[in-house]
mmCIF file of C-alpha atoms in Angstrom:
data_model
loop_
_atom_site.group_PDB
_atom_site.id
_atom_site.type_symbol
_atom_site.label_atom_id
_atom_site.label_comp_id
_atom_site.label_asym_id
_atom_site.label_seq_id
_atom_site.Cartn_x
_atom_site.Cartn_y
_atom_site.Cartn_z
ATOM 1 C CA UNK A 24 24.662 -5.419 7.305
ATOM 2 C CA UNK A 25 26.753 -7.205 9.898
ATOM 3 C CA UNK A 26 27.017 -10.952 9.319
ATOM 4 C CA UNK A 27 26.892 -13.387 12.184
ATOM 5 C CA UNK A 28 24.519 -15.476 14.257
ATOM 6 C CA UNK A 29 23.008 -12.460 16.021
ATOM 7 C CA UNK A 30 21.913 -11.059 12.620
ATOM 8 C CA UNK A 31 20.866 -14.422 11.110
ATOM 9 C CA UNK A 32 18.302 -15.234 13.795
ATOM 10 C CA UNK A 33 16.144 -12.096 13.318
ATOM 11 C CA UNK A 34 16.315 -12.502 9.523
ATOM 12 C CA UNK A 35 15.190 -16.133 9.785
ATOM 13 C CA UNK A 36 12.376 -15.198 12.157
ATOM 14 C CA UNK A 37 11.285 -12.400 9.837
ATOM 15 C CA UNK A 38 11.239 -14.736 6.854
ATOM 16 C CA UNK A 39 9.130 -17.193 8.837
ATOM 17 C CA UNK A 40 6.724 -14.432 9.906
ATOM 18 C CA UNK A 41 6.242 -13.526 6.235
ATOM 19 C CA UNK A 42 5.328 -17.171 5.564
ATOM 20 C CA UNK A 43 7.988 -17.462 2.858
ATOM 21 C CA UNK A 44 10.470 -20.216 2.047
ATOM 22 C CA UNK A 45 13.254 -17.892 0.926
ATOM 23 C CA UNK A 46 13.909 -14.187 0.351
ATOM 24 C CA UNK A 47 13.459 -14.493 -3.419
ATOM 25 C CA UNK A 48 9.793 -15.393 -2.890
ATOM 26 C CA UNK A 49 9.004 -12.306 -0.757
ATOM 27 C CA UNK A 50 7.097 -9.584 -2.604
ATOM 28 C CA UNK A 51 8.355 -6.014 -1.956
ATOM 29 C CA UNK A 52 4.944 -4.832 -0.713
ATOM 30 C CA UNK A 53 5.145 -7.461 2.046
ATOM 31 C CA UNK A 54 8.097 -5.545 3.494
ATOM 32 C CA UNK A 55 6.163 -2.273 3.936
ATOM 33 C CA UNK A 56 5.736 -2.722 7.696
ATOM 34 C CA UNK A 57 9.123 -4.345 8.289
ATOM 35 C CA UNK A 58 12.194 -2.746 9.872
ATOM 36 C CA UNK A 59 14.528 -2.873 6.886
ATOM 37 C CA UNK A 60 17.558 -3.319 9.144
ATOM 38 C CA UNK A 61 16.302 -6.876 9.733
ATOM 39 C CA UNK A 62 16.167 -7.756 6.028
ATOM 40 C CA UNK A 63 19.389 -9.316 4.712
ATOM 41 C CA UNK A 64 21.165 -7.671 1.793
ATOM 42 C CA UNK A 65 20.610 -10.674 -0.492
ATOM 43 C CA UNK A 66 16.853 -10.084 -0.271
ATOM 44 C CA UNK A 67 17.116 -6.599 -1.800
ATOM 45 C CA UNK A 68 17.146 -5.660 -5.502
ATOM 46 C CA UNK A 69 20.154 -3.343 -4.960
ATOM 47 C CA UNK A 70 23.171 -3.228 -2.692
ATOM 48 C CA UNK A 71 22.612 0.419 -1.653
ATOM 49 C CA UNK A 72 20.454 1.292 1.363
ATOM 50 C CA UNK A 73 19.114 4.599 2.622
ATOM 51 C CA UNK A 74 21.247 5.819 5.536
ATOM 52 C CA UNK A 75 18.077 6.958 7.350
ATOM 53 C CA UNK A 76 15.440 4.239 6.932
ATOM 54 C CA UNK A 77 17.532 1.371 5.445
ATOM 55 C CA UNK A 78 15.193 0.838 2.480
ATOM 56 C CA UNK A 79 16.878 -0.180 -0.788
ATOM 57 C CA UNK A 80 17.777 2.822 -2.956
ATOM 58 C CA UNK A 81 16.811 2.444 -6.600
ATOM 59 C CA UNK A 82 17.233 6.077 -7.679
ATOM 60 C CA UNK A 83 18.586 9.435 -6.491
ATOM 61 C CA UNK A 84 16.616 12.495 -7.656
ATOM 62 C CA UNK A 85 18.371 15.878 -7.627
ATOM 63 C CA UNK A 86 16.245 19.032 -7.797
ATOM 64 C CA UNK A 87 18.863 21.521 -6.640
ATOM 65 C CA UNK A 88 22.486 21.748 -5.580
ATOM 66 C CA UNK A 89 21.658 20.599 -2.047
ATOM 67 C CA UNK A 90 18.361 18.779 -2.549
ATOM 68 C CA UNK A 91 18.756 15.069 -3.234
ATOM 69 C CA UNK A 92 15.990 12.571 -2.498
ATOM 70 C CA UNK A 93 16.269 8.820 -2.474
ATOM 71 C CA UNK A 94 13.662 6.693 -4.191
ATOM 72 C CA UNK A 95 11.471 4.907 -3.353
ATOM 73 C CA UNK A 96 11.698 5.974 0.317
ATOM 74 C CA UNK A 97 11.810 9.736 -0.298
ATOM 75 C CA UNK A 98 14.433 10.465 2.368
ATOM 76 C CA UNK A 99 16.608 13.513 1.807
ATOM 77 C CA UNK A 100 20.420 13.340 1.731
ATOM 78 C CA UNK A 101 22.946 16.174 1.568
ATOM 79 C CA UNK A 102 24.936 14.699 -1.289
ATOM 80 C CA UNK A 103 24.069 12.329 -4.129
ATOM 81 C CA UNK A 104 27.159 10.378 -3.042
ATOM 82 C CA UNK A 105 26.161 9.923 0.581
#
């Protein structure tokens, strides 16, 4: 995520809209309807994000040589090392 004032303002507004004092107090289910590009990296439980939907990636599941799915979002990637 790109640091800077133009990225801080949307993150602050999003935090306020969630009625939370800080990102540590936000429950993951509260982010279900949120554009994950607006959530700062420090609010996520991992430093890896899906290249498609920007959700945090907690696991990569491989079911074939070219079938890799990210969890929890379920997006498909061509390589486990995207």
